[in-house]
Amino acid sequence: MPPHVQPAPVRLRLDRAPTTTLLVGLLAGTLGLCAASPNVAAQAPRGGSPVSDYGGLEQACEGARDTGPRRLYQVMVESGDWQFAAYDEGRGALPVDARPSLRVLAGVAAFLPSGLERLEFPVDEEGAATLRERSARGALRVGFFLGFDGQPARACLVRGPATQSLVRGDLAYLELLDADGALVVRAEYDRLRAWADDPARVEVPGEGPRVVFGDPTSAHRGVRPAAAWIDPVRGRAAHIARRCYEPALARGARAHAMVVVRLTVDGSTGDVRAADVELSTLGDAEGARCIADALRDDVRVPRLRVATERVLVRVSVTLVSE
């Protein structure tokens, strides 16, 4: 919030960010948010290259065919082309109605999150009411990557300026702008933070290929993951580097990378039922899958005593070879 804004902020709950989202700031009016990490707002890029017409869309989609670092794009969803859906009390989130997709570029294209991720702001009911009020005649700004997660499917189906094209984007951030174009609220997705990280700044002690496992996290209410859950896999980090990372490097994987693994845990028993690669900048699907398998086999979760049998736990893994 800018220093000149004096009214006390309304605090919005941030305990519901299913895959993704961290709210990092409400910059206008009397609404305010606590960021989950005090440095995120300062570190994360706010924009990306605007895609505002068919030519820009065609150029971005063509660029998605290239290998190498992905580029961050943004597209506006104007007033009248979107609306909020009903408040989701179970998730503690105010979703954007994106069924079946968002109409962008005055109907030239339809935007669909590549992983069918939810476009939403994690807020309580009071915050949701405030966002609805502030959204009147407002717009959405969507930040996205094309092909960032290394999916084999084509990112775009470009049909020409006279026929609607389809864009499948990897979500980076979601912003709500008011009628005057001022930023009201911003939600960020994990892949933006992974992309924005400068791997050279990540201190990973040692020499040669190595992996470092971050602490587990979960957006499930009532679940507070303990660092001890992944102590067994941390103890095998050197072995996992040899088994997973070194072969990946031989296949051309990146020297600095991040893999985010989503564990599906049975809340009644603590058993890890599945491990999926949610995000990878490694550039090698086999290596990322190997790391996910190691987490599945080695993570030890106690019985969680929650009302659901399915709890999602995420672990970020940093990989460095220099």
Short mmCIF file of C-alpha atoms in Angstrom, two decimals:
data_model
loop_
_atom_site.label_atom_id
_atom_site.label_comp_id
_atom_site.label_asym_id
_atom_site.label_seq_id
_atom_site.Cartn_x
_atom_site.Cartn_y
_atom_site.Cartn_z
CA MET A 1 0.00 0.00 0.00
CA PRO A 2 1.43 3.44 -0.88
CA PRO A 3 2.68 5.43 2.14
CA HIS A 4 0.10 8.16 1.60
CA VAL A 5 -2.83 5.80 2.12
CA GLN A 6 -3.81 6.21 5.73
CA PRO A 7 -6.92 4.10 6.45
CA ALA A 8 -6.32 0.86 8.32
CA PRO A 9 -6.35 -2.08 5.92
CA VAL A 10 -8.85 -4.90 5.94
CA ARG A 11 -6.86 -8.11 6.43
CA LEU A 12 -7.75 -10.89 4.01
CA ARG A 13 -7.09 -14.51 4.88
CA LEU A 14 -4.33 -16.18 2.85
CA ASP A 15 -4.71 -19.79 3.99
CA ARG A 16 -6.33 -21.03 0.79
CA ALA A 17 -3.91 -21.03 -2.10
CA PRO A 18 -4.48 -24.39 -3.73
CA THR A 19 -1.67 -24.60 -6.25
CA THR A 20 -0.68 -21.45 -6.46
CA THR A 21 -1.63 -18.27 -5.26
CA LEU A 22 0.03 -15.75 -3.03
CA LEU A 23 -1.64 -12.38 -2.73
CA VAL A 24 1.11 -9.81 -2.61
CA GLY A 25 -0.57 -6.45 -2.38
CA LEU A 26 -3.64 -4.29 -2.63
CA LEU A 27 -2.26 -1.04 -3.86
CA ALA A 28 -5.26 1.27 -3.93
CA GLY A 29 -8.11 2.36 -1.68
CA THR A 30 -8.57 1.07 1.85
CA LEU A 31 -8.00 -2.61 1.11
CA GLY A 32 -4.70 -4.18 2.20
CA LEU A 33 -3.11 -7.63 2.30
CA CYS A 34 -0.36 -9.27 4.29
CA ALA A 35 2.05 -11.03 1.93
CA ALA A 36 3.07 -14.54 2.86
CA SER A 37 6.67 -13.57 2.19
CA PRO A 38 7.80 -9.97 2.76
CA ASN A 39 10.24 -10.12 -0.15
CA VAL A 40 7.95 -11.55 -2.80
CA ALA A 41 6.40 -8.27 -3.87
CA ALA A 42 9.78 -6.62 -4.23
CA GLN A 43 11.33 -9.48 -6.18
CA ALA A 44 8.58 -10.52 -8.58
CA PRO A 45 8.24 -8.83 -11.97
CA ARG A 46 4.94 -7.00 -12.24
CA GLY A 47 4.30 -7.06 -15.92
CA GLY A 48 5.49 -8.95 -18.93
CA SER A 49 5.14 -8.19 -22.62
CA PRO A 50 1.60 -7.01 -23.45
CA VAL A 51 -0.34 -8.97 -26.04
CA SER A 52 -2.93 -6.53 -27.35
CA ASP A 53 -3.83 -7.60 -30.88
CA TYR A 54 -3.79 -10.52 -33.27
CA GLY A 55 -0.29 -9.73 -34.54
CA GLY A 56 1.11 -9.77 -31.01
CA LEU A 57 -0.69 -13.02 -30.29
CA GLU A 58 0.67 -14.66 -33.43
CA GLN A 59 4.20 -13.54 -32.59
CA ALA A 60 3.97 -14.82 -28.99
CA CYS A 61 2.60 -18.18 -30.09
CA GLU A 62 5.33 -18.55 -32.69
CA GLY A 63 7.94 -17.78 -30.02
CA ALA A 64 6.51 -20.54 -27.82
CA ARG A 65 7.90 -23.09 -30.26
CA ASP A 66 11.46 -22.07 -29.38
CA THR A 67 13.48 -23.80 -26.71
CA GLY A 68 15.14 -21.89 -23.91
CA PRO A 69 13.85 -19.57 -21.20
CA ARG A 70 10.17 -18.75 -21.44
CA ARG A 71 8.93 -15.21 -21.85
CA LEU A 72 6.35 -13.60 -19.58
CA TYR A 73 3.29 -12.15 -21.33
CA GLN A 74 0.21 -10.28 -20.17
CA VAL A 75 -3.24 -9.87 -21.62
CA MET A 76 -6.16 -7.69 -20.54
CA VAL A 77 -9.67 -9.04 -20.03
CA GLU A 78 -11.86 -5.99 -20.36
CA SER A 79 -14.98 -5.11 -18.43
CA GLY A 80 -17.95 -7.01 -19.85
CA ASP A 81 -15.79 -9.97 -20.89
CA TRP A 82 -15.54 -11.46 -17.39
CA GLN A 83 -17.33 -11.74 -14.08
CA PHE A 84 -16.79 -13.21 -10.65
CA ALA A 85 -18.39 -16.57 -9.90
CA ALA A 86 -20.04 -17.41 -6.58
CA TYR A 87 -17.80 -17.25 -3.53
CA ASP A 88 -16.26 -20.65 -2.78
CA GLU A 89 -16.53 -21.01 0.98
CA GLY A 90 -14.82 -24.40 1.01
CA ARG A 91 -11.72 -23.03 -0.72
CA GLY A 92 -11.92 -19.59 0.86
CA ALA A 93 -11.59 -17.98 -2.56
CA LEU A 94 -13.41 -15.68 -4.96
CA PRO A 95 -13.13 -17.31 -8.41
CA VAL A 96 -13.36 -15.71 -11.82
CA ASP A 97 -15.97 -17.35 -14.02
CA ALA A 98 -13.78 -18.70 -16.83
CA ARG A 99 -16.16 -21.26 -18.28
CA PRO A 100 -15.20 -22.47 -20.77
CA SER A 101 -12.50 -19.83 -21.30
CA LEU A 102 -11.83 -16.10 -21.07
CA ARG A 103 -12.66 -13.90 -24.03
CA VAL A 104 -9.61 -11.73 -24.78
CA LEU A 105 -8.47 -9.29 -27.45
CA ALA A 106 -12.07 -8.26 -28.19
CA GLY A 107 -12.98 -11.83 -29.04
CA VAL A 108 -10.00 -12.55 -31.27
CA ALA A 109 -8.87 -15.25 -28.85
CA ALA A 110 -10.06 -17.41 -25.98
CA PHE A 111 -7.65 -17.90 -23.06
CA LEU A 112 -7.64 -21.18 -21.14
CA PRO A 113 -5.27 -22.02 -18.26
CA SER A 114 -3.15 -24.91 -19.49
CA GLY A 115 -3.59 -27.02 -16.37
CA LEU A 116 -7.22 -26.00 -15.85
CA GLU A 117 -6.00 -24.01 -12.85
CA ARG A 118 -8.51 -21.79 -11.12
CA LEU A 119 -8.43 -18.08 -11.72
CA GLU A 120 -9.20 -16.86 -8.20
CA PHE A 121 -8.30 -14.57 -5.35
CA PRO A 122 -7.97 -16.32 -1.97
CA VAL A 123 -9.97 -14.07 0.38
CA ASP A 124 -12.58 -14.34 3.11
CA GLU A 125 -16.22 -13.41 2.51
CA GLU A 126 -15.76 -9.82 3.66
CA GLY A 127 -12.83 -9.39 1.31
CA ALA A 128 -14.80 -11.01 -1.53
CA ALA A 129 -17.61 -8.48 -1.08
CA THR A 130 -15.09 -5.65 -1.24
CA LEU A 131 -13.50 -7.04 -4.40
CA ARG A 132 -16.91 -7.33 -6.06
CA GLU A 133 -17.59 -3.70 -5.25
CA ARG A 134 -14.22 -2.56 -6.54
CA SER A 135 -14.54 -4.63 -9.73
CA ALA A 136 -17.48 -2.70 -11.17
CA ARG A 137 -16.47 -1.74 -14.75
CA GLY A 138 -13.01 -3.04 -13.92
CA ALA A 139 -10.68 -5.31 -15.86
CA LEU A 140 -8.46 -8.31 -15.26
CA ARG A 141 -4.82 -8.51 -16.23
CA VAL A 142 -3.53 -12.05 -16.68
CA GLY A 143 0.18 -12.82 -16.71
CA PHE A 144 1.13 -16.09 -18.39
CA PHE A 145 3.84 -18.13 -20.05
CA LEU A 146 3.48 -20.18 -23.21
CA GLY A 147 5.03 -23.62 -22.97
CA PHE A 148 6.89 -22.72 -19.75
CA ASP A 149 6.22 -26.06 -18.08
CA GLY A 150 7.58 -28.02 -20.98
CA GLN A 151 4.30 -29.64 -21.96
CA PRO A 152 4.39 -31.36 -25.34
CA ALA A 153 0.99 -29.98 -26.37
CA ARG A 154 0.87 -26.89 -28.54
CA ALA A 155 0.31 -23.71 -26.59
CA CYS A 156 -1.84 -22.05 -29.25
CA LEU A 157 -4.29 -22.80 -31.98
CA VAL A 158 -4.03 -19.67 -34.13
CA ARG A 159 -6.82 -19.57 -36.69
CA GLY A 160 -6.46 -16.09 -38.15
CA PRO A 161 -7.78 -12.62 -37.28
CA ALA A 162 -11.28 -13.37 -38.53
CA THR A 163 -11.77 -16.53 -36.45
CA GLN A 164 -11.29 -17.01 -32.73
CA SER A 165 -7.94 -18.52 -31.75
CA LEU A 166 -7.28 -20.57 -28.62
CA VAL A 167 -4.42 -19.91 -26.22
CA ARG A 168 -3.44 -22.30 -23.44
CA GLY A 169 -1.31 -20.30 -21.04
CA ASP A 170 0.66 -21.30 -17.95
CA LEU A 171 -0.65 -18.87 -15.34
CA ALA A 172 1.86 -16.52 -13.70
CA TYR A 173 -0.30 -13.91 -12.00
CA LEU A 174 -3.80 -12.46 -11.89
CA GLU A 175 -4.60 -8.80 -11.21
CA LEU A 176 -7.86 -6.95 -10.66
CA LEU A 177 -7.94 -3.36 -11.91
CA ASP A 178 -10.66 -0.88 -10.98
CA ALA A 179 -12.59 1.32 -13.41
CA ASP A 180 -9.75 3.87 -13.39
CA GLY A 181 -7.13 1.25 -14.20
CA ALA A 182 -5.64 1.24 -10.70
CA LEU A 183 -4.41 -2.06 -9.29
CA VAL A 184 -6.72 -3.43 -6.60
CA VAL A 185 -5.27 -6.85 -5.89
CA ARG A 186 -2.73 -9.24 -7.35
CA ALA A 187 -2.40 -13.01 -6.96
CA GLU A 188 0.76 -14.85 -7.99
CA TYR A 189 1.30 -18.45 -9.00
CA ASP A 190 4.28 -20.58 -8.01
CA ARG A 191 5.71 -20.70 -11.51
CA LEU A 192 6.18 -16.92 -11.51
CA ARG A 193 8.33 -17.13 -8.42
CA ALA A 194 10.32 -19.99 -9.95
CA TRP A 195 10.84 -18.00 -13.14
CA ALA A 196 11.71 -14.81 -11.26
CA ASP A 197 14.26 -16.51 -9.03
CA ASP A 198 17.83 -15.80 -10.00
CA PRO A 199 19.36 -19.26 -9.47
CA ALA A 200 22.77 -17.67 -9.02
CA ARG A 201 21.49 -16.08 -5.82
CA VAL A 202 20.34 -19.38 -4.36
CA GLU A 203 23.08 -20.55 -2.03
CA VAL A 204 23.45 -24.29 -2.40
CA PRO A 205 26.54 -25.44 -0.52
CA GLY A 206 28.89 -27.97 -2.01
CA GLU A 207 30.34 -28.69 -5.41
CA GLY A 208 29.13 -30.57 -8.44
CA PRO A 209 25.51 -31.59 -9.15
CA ARG A 210 23.42 -31.29 -5.98
CA VAL A 211 19.82 -30.92 -4.88
CA VAL A 212 18.32 -29.07 -1.94
CA PHE A 213 14.80 -29.77 -0.70
CA GLY A 214 12.71 -26.90 0.64
CA ASP A 215 10.30 -27.24 3.54
CA PRO A 216 6.92 -28.80 2.72
CA THR A 217 3.89 -26.52 2.43
CA SER A 218 0.13 -27.04 2.22
CA ALA A 219 -2.85 -24.78 1.64
CA HIS A 220 -5.18 -27.20 3.42
CA ARG A 221 -6.81 -25.65 6.47
CA GLY A 222 -5.58 -27.21 9.69
CA VAL A 223 -2.51 -28.82 8.12
CA ARG A 224 0.86 -27.41 9.13
CA PRO A 225 3.58 -29.46 7.43
CA ALA A 226 6.69 -30.06 9.51
CA ALA A 227 10.19 -29.91 8.09
CA ALA A 228 10.80 -33.31 9.68
CA TRP A 229 8.44 -34.91 7.18
CA ILE A 230 11.10 -34.72 4.49
CA ASP A 231 14.18 -35.35 6.65
CA PRO A 232 14.57 -38.87 5.15
CA VAL A 233 14.73 -37.52 1.61
CA ARG A 234 17.09 -34.73 2.69
CA GLY A 235 19.38 -37.38 4.09
CA ARG A 236 19.52 -39.00 0.64
CA ALA A 237 20.08 -35.76 -1.30
CA ALA A 238 23.53 -36.74 -2.57
CA HIS A 239 22.22 -40.12 -3.75
CA ILE A 240 19.25 -38.48 -5.49
CA ALA A 241 21.59 -36.02 -7.20
CA ARG A 242 23.58 -38.93 -8.62
CA ARG A 243 20.52 -40.98 -9.56
CA CYS A 244 18.29 -38.23 -10.93
CA TYR A 245 20.17 -34.99 -11.62
CA GLU A 246 23.45 -36.21 -13.10
CA PRO A 247 21.74 -38.31 -15.81
CA ALA A 248 19.45 -35.36 -16.55
CA LEU A 249 22.47 -33.08 -17.02
CA ALA A 250 23.91 -35.61 -19.45
CA ARG A 251 20.68 -35.31 -21.43
CA GLY A 252 20.98 -31.51 -21.55
CA ALA A 253 19.14 -30.39 -18.39
CA ARG A 254 19.74 -26.92 -16.95
CA ALA A 255 22.59 -26.14 -14.59
CA HIS A 256 20.25 -24.18 -12.31
CA ALA A 257 16.66 -25.32 -11.97
CA MET A 258 13.66 -25.75 -9.73
CA VAL A 259 11.19 -28.62 -9.51
CA VAL A 260 7.97 -28.33 -7.49
CA VAL A 261 6.47 -31.70 -6.54
CA ARG A 262 2.85 -32.06 -5.43
CA LEU A 263 2.30 -34.93 -3.00
CA THR A 264 -1.18 -36.35 -2.48
CA VAL A 265 -1.40 -37.51 1.14
CA ASP A 266 -4.11 -39.62 2.79
CA GLY A 267 -5.09 -37.47 5.74
CA SER A 268 -6.40 -40.40 7.76
CA THR A 269 -3.18 -42.42 7.55
CA GLY A 270 -0.43 -40.06 6.40
CA ASP A 271 0.40 -42.32 3.46
CA VAL A 272 1.73 -40.57 0.38
CA ARG A 273 -0.55 -41.81 -2.40
CA ALA A 274 0.96 -39.99 -5.36
CA ALA A 275 3.70 -37.56 -6.36
CA ASP A 276 3.29 -35.34 -9.41
CA VAL A 277 5.60 -32.79 -10.99
CA GLU A 278 3.64 -29.56 -10.73
CA LEU A 279 6.34 -27.26 -12.07
CA SER A 280 9.77 -27.90 -13.55
CA THR A 281 12.38 -25.59 -15.03
CA LEU A 282 14.81 -28.50 -15.31
CA GLY A 283 14.23 -29.09 -19.00
CA ASP A 284 14.23 -32.86 -18.49
CA ALA A 285 10.98 -34.65 -17.71
CA GLU A 286 12.66 -37.91 -16.75
CA GLY A 287 14.89 -36.22 -14.18
CA ALA A 288 11.97 -34.30 -12.66
CA ARG A 289 9.92 -37.50 -12.49
CA CYS A 290 12.82 -39.26 -10.74
CA ILE A 291 12.89 -36.58 -8.05
CA ALA A 292 9.12 -36.83 -7.58
CA ASP A 293 9.43 -40.59 -7.15
CA ALA A 294 12.11 -40.11 -4.51
CA LEU A 295 9.81 -37.81 -2.53
CA ARG A 296 6.93 -40.25 -2.86
CA ASP A 297 9.04 -43.08 -1.52
CA ASP A 298 10.87 -41.24 1.28
CA VAL A 299 8.51 -38.62 2.73
CA ARG A 300 6.98 -39.68 6.04
CA VAL A 301 3.76 -37.92 7.07
CA PRO A 302 2.01 -38.69 10.37
CA ARG A 303 -1.73 -39.21 10.55
CA LEU A 304 -3.15 -35.74 9.99
CA ARG A 305 -6.57 -36.16 11.63
CA VAL A 306 -8.38 -33.98 9.10
CA ALA A 307 -11.85 -34.36 7.64
CA THR A 308 -10.65 -35.25 4.17
CA GLU A 309 -8.63 -38.18 2.88
CA ARG A 310 -6.88 -36.06 0.25
CA VAL A 311 -4.39 -33.42 1.35
CA LEU A 312 -1.99 -31.76 -1.10
CA VAL A 313 1.53 -31.07 0.12
CA ARG A 314 4.12 -29.32 -2.01
CA VAL A 315 7.90 -29.50 -1.87
CA SER A 316 10.20 -27.27 -3.92
CA VAL A 317 13.55 -28.67 -4.99
CA THR A 318 16.49 -26.53 -6.12
CA LEU A 319 19.06 -28.13 -8.42
CA VAL A 320 22.52 -26.71 -9.06
CA SER A 321 25.41 -28.23 -10.98
CA GLU A 322 28.07 -25.51 -10.73
#
